[in-house]
Amino acid sequence: MRLQNNMYHIVRRDETPAFDITLHADHVIYRAHFPGQPITPGVCILQIIGELLEEHLGGALRLTTVKNLKFVRPLSPVDNNEVTVTFRRIDSEGDTVKTKGDITAGGETFTSFSIIYAKGD
């Protein structure tokens, strides 16, 4: 299930590559996670990272390995509905794509990641 244009949308994209996105606090996921104190579930953060990387590379990816995924602080769509997802490194070799980056807002880091994907479905 794609979350783009449903749970979040891209506000700005640059060639760094970095994406400014807005999280939709009224999305059904936030009503369940957690009512009155919504935070973005880790699995959704992982999905957002993958979708944005696909957007940048222009092709489908399949998650193969999460080397490192640190949730430094909870990501609330109420307190920080606009965040920046920055891919600090993208290495593509054969059918493998390795990436490292972070999710930030207002000088604070919410998530840092190091993930490996396979090209294609």
GROMACS .gro file of C-alpha atoms in nm:
model
  121
    1MET     CA    1   0.000   0.000   0.000
    2ARG     CA    2   0.146   0.331  -0.108
    3LEU     CA    3   0.134   0.606   0.152
    4GLN     CA    4   0.228   0.894  -0.079
    5ASN     CA    5  -0.063   1.132  -0.143
    6ASN     CA    6  -0.256   0.948   0.126
    7MET     CA    7  -0.067   0.963   0.459
    8TYR     CA    8   0.180   1.224   0.336
    9HIS     CA    9   0.257   1.434   0.032
   10ILE     CA   10   0.573   1.583  -0.113
   11VAL     CA   11   0.599   1.958  -0.066
   12ARG     CA   12   0.941   2.006  -0.222
   13ARG     CA   13   1.204   1.789  -0.380
   14ASP     CA   14   1.562   1.876  -0.465
   15GLU     CA   15   1.850   1.693  -0.627
   16THR     CA   16   2.052   1.656  -0.303
   17PRO     CA   17   1.839   1.428  -0.285
   18ALA     CA   18   1.608   1.556  -0.016
   19PHE     CA   19   1.232   1.571   0.012
   20ASP     CA   20   1.022   1.799   0.229
   21ILE     CA   21   0.701   1.615   0.309
   22THR     CA   22   0.384   1.698   0.500
   23LEU     CA   23   0.232   1.430   0.720
   24HIS     CA   24  -0.150   1.420   0.723
   25ALA     CA   25  -0.252   1.414   1.090
   26ASP     CA   26  -0.609   1.318   0.996
   27HIS     CA   27  -0.501   0.990   0.832
   28VAL     CA   28  -0.666   0.679   0.978
   29ILE     CA   29  -0.331   0.536   1.093
   30TYR     CA   30  -0.289   0.824   1.337
   31ARG     CA   31  -0.633   0.765   1.489
   32ALA     CA   32  -0.512   0.420   1.596
   33HIS     CA   33  -0.148   0.511   1.671
   34PHE     CA   34  -0.222   0.677   1.917
   35PRO     CA   35  -0.554   0.860   1.972
   36GLY     CA   36  -0.492   1.212   2.101
   37GLN     CA   37  -0.114   1.167   2.084
   38PRO     CA   38  -0.046   1.053   1.725
   39ILE     CA   39   0.299   0.932   1.627
   40THR     CA   40   0.416   0.792   1.296
   41PRO     CA   41   0.462   0.413   1.322
   42GLY     CA   42   0.809   0.283   1.241
   43VAL     CA   43   0.677   0.062   0.961
   44CYS     CA   44   0.522   0.370   0.797
   45ILE     CA   45   0.850   0.561   0.828
   46LEU     CA   46   1.024   0.269   0.657
   47GLN     CA   47   0.762   0.269   0.379
   48ILE     CA   48   0.795   0.647   0.329
   49ILE     CA   49   1.174   0.616   0.294
   50GLY     CA   50   1.132   0.344   0.032
   51GLU     CA   51   0.871   0.537  -0.165
   52LEU     CA   52   1.081   0.853  -0.173
   53LEU     CA   53   1.389   0.659  -0.283
   54GLU     CA   54   1.184   0.502  -0.564
   55GLU     CA   55   1.068   0.851  -0.660
   56HIS     CA   56   1.428   0.972  -0.673
   57LEU     CA   57   1.561   0.673  -0.868
   58GLY     CA   58   1.259   0.639  -1.096
   59GLY     CA   59   1.202   0.268  -1.044
   60ALA     CA   60   1.060   0.002  -0.815
   61LEU     CA   61   1.261  -0.121  -0.515
   62ARG     CA   62   1.220  -0.414  -0.279
   63LEU     CA   63   1.344  -0.389   0.077
   64THR     CA   64   1.606  -0.654   0.151
   65THR     CA   65   1.799  -0.542   0.463
   66VAL     CA   66   1.756  -0.283   0.733
   67LYS     CA   67   2.112  -0.238   0.853
   68ASN     CA   68   2.030   0.043   1.093
   69LEU     CA   69   1.707   0.223   1.172
   70LYS     CA   70   1.719   0.452   1.475
   71PHE     CA   71   1.406   0.624   1.596
   72VAL     CA   72   1.574   0.906   1.787
   73ARG     CA   73   1.247   1.073   1.887
   74PRO     CA   74   0.879   1.017   1.811
   75LEU     CA   75   0.756   1.178   1.489
   76SER     CA   76   0.422   1.345   1.556
   77PRO     CA   77   0.218   1.480   1.264
   78VAL     CA   78   0.076   1.740   1.504
   79ASP     CA   79   0.404   1.873   1.646
   80ASN     CA   80   0.613   1.827   1.328
   81ASN     CA   81   0.386   1.777   1.031
   82GLU     CA   82   0.651   1.898   0.785
   83VAL     CA   83   0.980   1.707   0.785
   84THR     CA   84   1.276   1.662   0.554
   85VAL     CA   85   1.387   1.318   0.439
   86THR     CA   86   1.747   1.341   0.322
   87PHE     CA   87   1.935   1.064   0.147
   88ARG     CA   88   2.294   1.142   0.242
   89ARG     CA   89   2.432   0.852   0.042
   90ILE     CA   90   2.295   0.634  -0.235
   91ASP     CA   91   2.515   0.360  -0.379
   92SER     CA   92   2.382   0.155  -0.669
   93GLU     CA   93   2.570  -0.155  -0.779
   94GLY     CA   94   2.408  -0.412  -1.005
   95ASP     CA   95   2.064  -0.489  -0.869
   96THR     CA   96   2.141  -0.350  -0.522
   97VAL     CA   97   2.081  -0.001  -0.385
   98LYS     CA   98   2.227   0.099  -0.048
   99THR     CA   99   2.120   0.422   0.118
  100LYS     CA  100   2.189   0.619   0.434
  101GLY     CA  101   2.009   0.926   0.554
  102ASP     CA  102   1.787   1.088   0.810
  103ILE     CA  103   1.453   1.250   0.879
  104THR     CA  104   1.475   1.594   1.037
  105ALA     CA  105   1.274   1.905   1.121
  106GLY     CA  106   1.375   2.227   1.288
  107GLY     CA  107   1.730   2.108   1.350
  108GLU     CA  108   1.612   1.792   1.527
  109THR     CA  109   1.673   1.438   1.401
  110PHE     CA  110   1.379   1.201   1.430
  111THR     CA  111   1.509   0.899   1.241
  112SER     CA  112   1.841   0.790   1.093
  113PHE     CA  113   1.866   0.497   0.856
  114SER     CA  114   2.093   0.264   0.661
  115ILE     CA  115   1.892   0.038   0.430
  116ILE     CA  116   1.954  -0.199   0.139
  117TYR     CA  117   1.706  -0.250  -0.146
  118ALA     CA  118   1.694  -0.469  -0.454
  119LYS     CA  119   1.590  -0.311  -0.784
  120GLY     CA  120   1.260  -0.429  -0.927
  121ASP     CA  121   0.945  -0.569  -0.769
   0.00000   0.00000   0.00000
